[in-house]
CSV table of C-alpha atoms in Angstrom, one decimal:
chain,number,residue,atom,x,y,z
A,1,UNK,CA,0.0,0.0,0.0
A,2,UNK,CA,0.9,3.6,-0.8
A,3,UNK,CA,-1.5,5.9,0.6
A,4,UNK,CA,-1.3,9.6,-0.5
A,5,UNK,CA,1.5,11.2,1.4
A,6,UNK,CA,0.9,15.1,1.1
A,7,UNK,CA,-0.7,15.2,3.8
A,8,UNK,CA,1.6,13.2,6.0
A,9,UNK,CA,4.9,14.7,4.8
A,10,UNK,CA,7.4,17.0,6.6
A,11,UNK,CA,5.8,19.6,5.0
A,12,UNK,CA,2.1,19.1,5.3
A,13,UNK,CA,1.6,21.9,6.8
A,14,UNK,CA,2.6,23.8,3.5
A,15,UNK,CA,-0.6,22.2,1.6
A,16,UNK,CA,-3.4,24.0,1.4
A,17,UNK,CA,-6.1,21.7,0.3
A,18,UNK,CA,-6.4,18.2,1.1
A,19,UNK,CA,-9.0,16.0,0.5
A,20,UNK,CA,-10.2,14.4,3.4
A,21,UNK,CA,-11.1,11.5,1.4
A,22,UNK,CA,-6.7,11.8,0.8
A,23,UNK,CA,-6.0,12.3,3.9
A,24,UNK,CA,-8.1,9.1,5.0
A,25,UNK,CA,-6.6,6.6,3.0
A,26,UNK,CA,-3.7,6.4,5.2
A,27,UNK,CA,-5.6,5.0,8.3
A,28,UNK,CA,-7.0,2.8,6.0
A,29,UNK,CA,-3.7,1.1,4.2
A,30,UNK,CA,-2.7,0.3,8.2
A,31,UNK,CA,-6.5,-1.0,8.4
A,32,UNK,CA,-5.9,-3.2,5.7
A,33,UNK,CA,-2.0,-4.6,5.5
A,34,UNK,CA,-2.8,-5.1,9.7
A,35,UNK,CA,-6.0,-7.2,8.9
A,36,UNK,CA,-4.7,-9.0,5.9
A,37,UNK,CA,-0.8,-9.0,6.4
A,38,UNK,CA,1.8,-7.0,3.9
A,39,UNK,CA,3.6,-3.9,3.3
A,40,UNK,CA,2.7,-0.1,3.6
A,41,UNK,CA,5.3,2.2,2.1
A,42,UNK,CA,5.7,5.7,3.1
A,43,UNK,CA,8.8,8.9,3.5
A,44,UNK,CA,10.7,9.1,6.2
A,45,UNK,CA,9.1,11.3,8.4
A,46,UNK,CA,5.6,10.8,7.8
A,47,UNK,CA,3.4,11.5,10.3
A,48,UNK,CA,1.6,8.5,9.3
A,49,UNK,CA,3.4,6.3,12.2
A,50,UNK,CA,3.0,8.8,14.9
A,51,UNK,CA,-1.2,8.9,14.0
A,52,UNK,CA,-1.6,5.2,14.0
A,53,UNK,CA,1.0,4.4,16.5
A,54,UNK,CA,3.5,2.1,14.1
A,55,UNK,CA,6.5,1.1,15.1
A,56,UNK,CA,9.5,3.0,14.4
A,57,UNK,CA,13.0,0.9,12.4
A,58,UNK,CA,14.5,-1.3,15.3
A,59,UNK,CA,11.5,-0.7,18.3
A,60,UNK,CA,10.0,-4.6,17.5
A,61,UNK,CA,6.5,-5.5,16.1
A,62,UNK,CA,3.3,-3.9,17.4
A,63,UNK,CA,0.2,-6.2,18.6
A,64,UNK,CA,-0.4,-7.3,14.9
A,65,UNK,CA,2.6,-8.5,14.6
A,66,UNK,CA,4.0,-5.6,12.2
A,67,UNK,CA,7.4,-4.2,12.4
A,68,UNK,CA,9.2,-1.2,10.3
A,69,UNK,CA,12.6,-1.0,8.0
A,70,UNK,CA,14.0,1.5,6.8
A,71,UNK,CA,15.4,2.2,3.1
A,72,UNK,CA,16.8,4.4,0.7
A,73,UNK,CA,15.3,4.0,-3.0
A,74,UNK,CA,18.5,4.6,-4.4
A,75,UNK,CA,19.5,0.9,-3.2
A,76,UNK,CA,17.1,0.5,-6.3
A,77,UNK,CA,18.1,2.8,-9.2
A,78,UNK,CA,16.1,6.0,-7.8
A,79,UNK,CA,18.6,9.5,-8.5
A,80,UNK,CA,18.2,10.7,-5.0
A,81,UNK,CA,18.1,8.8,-1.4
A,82,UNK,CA,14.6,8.9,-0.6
A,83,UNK,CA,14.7,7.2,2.5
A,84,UNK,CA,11.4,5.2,3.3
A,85,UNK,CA,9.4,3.4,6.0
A,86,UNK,CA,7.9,-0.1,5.0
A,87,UNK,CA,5.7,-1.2,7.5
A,88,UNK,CA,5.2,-4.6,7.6
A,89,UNK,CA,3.1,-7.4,9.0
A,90,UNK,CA,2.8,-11.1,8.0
A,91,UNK,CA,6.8,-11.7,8.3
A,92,UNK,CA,8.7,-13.4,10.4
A,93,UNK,CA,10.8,-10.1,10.9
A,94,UNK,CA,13.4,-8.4,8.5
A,95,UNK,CA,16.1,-10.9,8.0
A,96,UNK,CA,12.9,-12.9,5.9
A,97,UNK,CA,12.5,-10.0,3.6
A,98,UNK,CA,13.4,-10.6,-0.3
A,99,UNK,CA,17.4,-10.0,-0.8
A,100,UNK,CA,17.9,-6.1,-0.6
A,101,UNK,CA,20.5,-4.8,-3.5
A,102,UNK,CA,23.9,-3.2,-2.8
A,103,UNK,CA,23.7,0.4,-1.4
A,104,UNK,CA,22.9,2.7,-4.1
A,105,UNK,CA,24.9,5.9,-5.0
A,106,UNK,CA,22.4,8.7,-5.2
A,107,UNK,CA,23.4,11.5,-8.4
A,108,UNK,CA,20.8,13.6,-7.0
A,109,UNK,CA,19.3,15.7,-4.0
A,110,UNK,CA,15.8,15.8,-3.8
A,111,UNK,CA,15.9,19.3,-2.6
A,112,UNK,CA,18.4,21.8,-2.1
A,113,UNK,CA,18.2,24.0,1.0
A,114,UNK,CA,19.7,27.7,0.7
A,115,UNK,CA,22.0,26.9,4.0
A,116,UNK,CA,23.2,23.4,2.9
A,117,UNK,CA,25.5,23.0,0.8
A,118,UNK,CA,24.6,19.6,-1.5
A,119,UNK,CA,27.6,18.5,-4.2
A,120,UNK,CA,24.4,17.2,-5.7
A,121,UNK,CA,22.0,18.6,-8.3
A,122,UNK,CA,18.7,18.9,-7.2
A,123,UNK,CA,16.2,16.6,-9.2
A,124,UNK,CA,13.5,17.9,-10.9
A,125,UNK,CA,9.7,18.1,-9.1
A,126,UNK,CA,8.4,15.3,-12.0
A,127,UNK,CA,11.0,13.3,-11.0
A,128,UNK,CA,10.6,13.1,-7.0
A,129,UNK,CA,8.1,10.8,-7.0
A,130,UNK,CA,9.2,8.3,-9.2
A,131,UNK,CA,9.3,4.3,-8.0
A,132,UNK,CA,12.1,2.8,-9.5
A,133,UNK,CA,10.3,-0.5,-10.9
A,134,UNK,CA,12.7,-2.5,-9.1
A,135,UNK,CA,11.7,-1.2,-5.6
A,136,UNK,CA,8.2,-1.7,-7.2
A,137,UNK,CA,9.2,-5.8,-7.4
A,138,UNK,CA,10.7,-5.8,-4.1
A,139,UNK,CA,7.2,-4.6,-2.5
A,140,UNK,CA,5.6,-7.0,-4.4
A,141,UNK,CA,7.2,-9.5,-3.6
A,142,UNK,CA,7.4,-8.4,0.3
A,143,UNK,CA,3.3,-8.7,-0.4
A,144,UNK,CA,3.3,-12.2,-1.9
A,145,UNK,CA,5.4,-13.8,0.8
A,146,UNK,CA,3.2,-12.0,3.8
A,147,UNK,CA,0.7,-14.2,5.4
A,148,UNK,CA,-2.5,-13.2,6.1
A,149,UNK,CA,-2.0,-12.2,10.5
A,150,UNK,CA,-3.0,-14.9,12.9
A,151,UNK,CA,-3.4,-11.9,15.5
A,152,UNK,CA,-6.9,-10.7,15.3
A,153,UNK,CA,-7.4,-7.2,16.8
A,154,UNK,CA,-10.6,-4.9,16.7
A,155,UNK,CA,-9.7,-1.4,14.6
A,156,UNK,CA,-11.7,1.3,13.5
A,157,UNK,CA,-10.8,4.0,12.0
């Protein structure tokens, strides 16, 4: 799952409009990969995990079994880091994950801030939110390989 993340970002606060019906989806994905097991992708940062109370990289599993990793979608082929959160239930627990690639050399920056000084160009706004299809295939199969949770918990949203 990849619920909208504009208004769960660092910089939320900078939208103006959101659609409710947007900002609700988020919940939702947790709903779902918690009730039926697999993986919920998100930025670094998102104040998706604080709101529903996920576990952040390295603090265990929650009661549905879910834990979170943390990676950089360069590892993949993306230009920039882009670290992400994958939140993940119906795994034994990250060393059963699919083989992650050799760390990836980013070319770009997403942005560049006025007071940091970044050797890197900054990409392009078209291409920030790009999923580099081989990140695609490693959710995918993160999502095959999760089994449906034998923890059974009451959520509402």
């Amino acid at each position: 799952a990849h619920p909208p993340c504009k208004s769960w970002g660092k910089f939320a606060w900078r939208i103006r409009e959101v659609s409710r019906r947007a900002h609700d989806c988020g919940p939702r994905a947790v709903a779902q990969v918690r009730a039926f097991g697999g993986v919920l992708e998100h930025p670094v940062g998102s104040g998706l995990w604080k709101h529903c109370d996920l576990p952040r990289p390295g603090a265990g599993r929650d009661a549905w079994g879910g834990f979170t990793v943390e990676v950089n979608q360069c590892d993949w082929g993306h230009p920039a880091r882009k670290p992400t959160l994958l939140y993940i239930v119906g795994l034994e627990g990250p060393s059963s994950l699919p083989p992650m690639p050799a760390p990836g050399t980013p070319t770009h920056c997403i942005v560049r801030r006025r007071n940091n000084a970044h050797s890197l160009p900054e990409l392009p706004k078209k291409l920030r939110p790009i999923t580099p299809p081989a990140f695609a295939a490693f959710l995918a199969d993160i999502a095959k390989a999760a089994a449906v949770p034998t923890i059974k918990v009451e959520t509402t949203i």
